[in-house]
Amino acid sequence: MTKPREKTREELTAEIEDGKKKIRQLENREKVLRQKLSQEERRTRSHRLIVRGAVFESIVPEAKSMTDEEAATFLRLALTSEEARAYLKKRTEGGKSE
């Protein structure tokens, strides 16, 4: 049996540096992917908020001329009505049919 050749200090150092380089590349790739995911989540949330705002304005055309505070107060009052509470309760109990 022949003994495998031992690597020189330079070869080992080169392997270590190569390993470190690969780790940095993978960390940078992970960072890029996390940023893309975050951007997609923000885009999805923005789209959802725009659509919901448009629905609100289509149901209550007066909302277009309301201030943010007036719209928030209006929604708060509307959503605390008995009908709204009953709908939300029914929805959370598993009866998601509309």
mmCIF file of C-alpha atoms in Angstrom:
data_model
loop_
_atom_site.group_PDB
_atom_site.id
_atom_site.type_symbol
_atom_site.label_atom_id
_atom_site.label_comp_id
_atom_site.label_asym_id
_atom_site.label_seq_id
_atom_site.Cartn_x
_atom_site.Cartn_y
_atom_site.Cartn_z
ATOM 1 C CA MET A 1 0.000 0.000 0.000
ATOM 2 C CA THR A 2 1.247 3.387 -0.901
ATOM 3 C CA LYS A 3 0.748 6.268 1.411
ATOM 4 C CA PRO A 4 -1.080 9.288 -0.109
ATOM 5 C CA ARG A 5 1.099 12.311 -0.662
ATOM 6 C CA GLU A 6 0.881 14.931 2.052
ATOM 7 C CA LYS A 7 -0.079 18.409 0.902
ATOM 8 C CA THR A 8 2.283 21.299 1.298
ATOM 9 C CA ARG A 9 1.521 24.292 3.482
ATOM 10 C CA GLU A 10 0.906 26.389 0.334
ATOM 11 C CA GLU A 11 -1.593 23.865 -1.039
ATOM 12 C CA LEU A 12 -3.449 23.738 2.254
ATOM 13 C CA THR A 13 -3.497 27.540 2.490
ATOM 14 C CA ALA A 14 -4.836 27.744 -1.059
ATOM 15 C CA GLU A 15 -7.595 25.240 -0.210
ATOM 16 C CA ILE A 16 -8.544 27.225 2.883
ATOM 17 C CA GLU A 17 -8.691 30.475 0.892
ATOM 18 C CA ASP A 18 -10.773 28.762 -1.792
ATOM 19 C CA GLY A 19 -13.158 27.491 0.886
ATOM 20 C CA LYS A 20 -13.445 30.967 2.417
ATOM 21 C CA LYS A 21 -14.146 32.432 -1.026
ATOM 22 C CA LYS A 22 -16.924 29.902 -1.630
ATOM 23 C CA ILE A 23 -18.438 30.680 1.773
ATOM 24 C CA ARG A 24 -18.415 34.438 0.981
ATOM 25 C CA GLN A 25 -20.050 33.758 -2.393
ATOM 26 C CA LEU A 26 -22.788 31.668 -0.773
ATOM 27 C CA GLU A 27 -23.353 34.298 1.939
ATOM 28 C CA ASN A 28 -23.656 37.001 -0.728
ATOM 29 C CA ARG A 29 -26.057 34.841 -2.733
ATOM 30 C CA GLU A 30 -28.163 34.285 0.386
ATOM 31 C CA LYS A 31 -28.187 38.052 1.009
ATOM 32 C CA VAL A 32 -29.353 38.727 -2.572
ATOM 33 C CA LEU A 33 -32.092 36.097 -2.304
ATOM 34 C CA ARG A 34 -33.293 37.507 1.032
ATOM 35 C CA GLN A 35 -33.439 40.994 -0.509
ATOM 36 C CA LYS A 36 -35.452 39.689 -3.473
ATOM 37 C CA LEU A 37 -37.862 37.933 -1.126
ATOM 38 C CA SER A 38 -38.251 41.069 0.968
ATOM 39 C CA GLN A 39 -38.915 43.164 -2.152
ATOM 40 C CA GLU A 40 -41.522 40.666 -3.361
ATOM 41 C CA GLU A 41 -43.234 40.672 0.047
ATOM 42 C CA ARG A 42 -43.322 44.502 0.040
ATOM 43 C CA ARG A 43 -44.679 44.541 -3.527
ATOM 44 C CA THR A 44 -47.394 42.029 -2.621
ATOM 45 C CA ARG A 45 -48.365 43.995 0.488
ATOM 46 C CA SER A 46 -48.458 47.283 -1.426
ATOM 47 C CA HIS A 47 -50.637 45.728 -4.105
ATOM 48 C CA ARG A 48 -53.004 44.315 -1.498
ATOM 49 C CA LEU A 49 -53.292 47.695 0.262
ATOM 50 C CA ILE A 50 -53.970 49.502 -3.022
ATOM 51 C CA VAL A 51 -56.659 47.022 -4.016
ATOM 52 C CA ARG A 52 -58.334 47.198 -0.602
ATOM 53 C CA GLY A 53 -58.227 50.995 -0.675
ATOM 54 C CA ALA A 54 -59.839 50.957 -4.124
ATOM 55 C CA VAL A 55 -62.567 48.609 -2.877
ATOM 56 C CA PHE A 56 -63.202 50.913 0.089
ATOM 57 C CA GLU A 57 -63.471 53.956 -2.215
ATOM 58 C CA SER A 58 -65.778 52.095 -4.596
ATOM 59 C CA ILE A 59 -68.140 51.196 -1.735
ATOM 60 C CA VAL A 60 -67.899 54.610 -0.063
ATOM 61 C CA PRO A 61 -67.245 57.216 -2.791
ATOM 62 C CA GLU A 62 -67.138 59.929 -0.106
ATOM 63 C CA ALA A 63 -63.933 58.329 1.156
ATOM 64 C CA LYS A 64 -62.028 60.040 -1.667
ATOM 65 C CA SER A 65 -62.523 63.414 0.015
ATOM 66 C CA MET A 66 -61.936 62.178 3.596
ATOM 67 C CA THR A 67 -58.727 62.776 5.470
ATOM 68 C CA ASP A 68 -56.815 59.712 6.650
ATOM 69 C CA GLU A 69 -58.101 60.305 10.173
ATOM 70 C CA GLU A 70 -61.722 60.608 9.007
ATOM 71 C CA ALA A 71 -61.432 57.427 6.927
ATOM 72 C CA ALA A 72 -59.904 55.550 9.865
ATOM 73 C CA THR A 73 -62.680 56.743 12.184
ATOM 74 C CA PHE A 74 -65.344 55.810 9.634
ATOM 75 C CA LEU A 75 -63.894 52.313 9.187
ATOM 76 C CA ARG A 76 -63.525 51.853 12.927
ATOM 77 C CA LEU A 77 -67.199 52.758 13.436
ATOM 78 C CA ALA A 78 -68.333 50.589 10.532
ATOM 79 C CA LEU A 79 -66.325 47.583 11.675
ATOM 80 C CA THR A 80 -67.553 47.750 15.246
ATOM 81 C CA SER A 81 -71.213 47.517 14.195
ATOM 82 C CA GLU A 82 -73.170 44.440 15.222
ATOM 83 C CA GLU A 83 -73.347 43.235 11.605
ATOM 84 C CA ALA A 84 -69.592 43.538 11.148
ATOM 85 C CA ARG A 85 -68.908 41.740 14.429
ATOM 86 C CA ALA A 86 -71.297 38.932 13.482
ATOM 87 C CA TYR A 87 -69.638 38.563 10.062
ATOM 88 C CA LEU A 88 -66.134 38.452 11.552
ATOM 89 C CA LYS A 89 -67.225 35.979 14.231
ATOM 90 C CA LYS A 90 -68.837 33.725 11.631
ATOM 91 C CA ARG A 91 -65.735 33.950 9.441
ATOM 92 C CA THR A 92 -63.308 33.065 12.235
ATOM 93 C CA GLU A 93 -65.406 30.091 13.314
ATOM 94 C CA GLY A 94 -64.656 28.377 10.020
ATOM 95 C CA GLY A 95 -67.677 29.484 7.996
ATOM 96 C CA LYS A 96 -65.696 31.453 5.426
ATOM 97 C CA SER A 97 -68.572 31.425 2.948
ATOM 98 C CA GLU A 98 -69.818 34.841 1.963
#
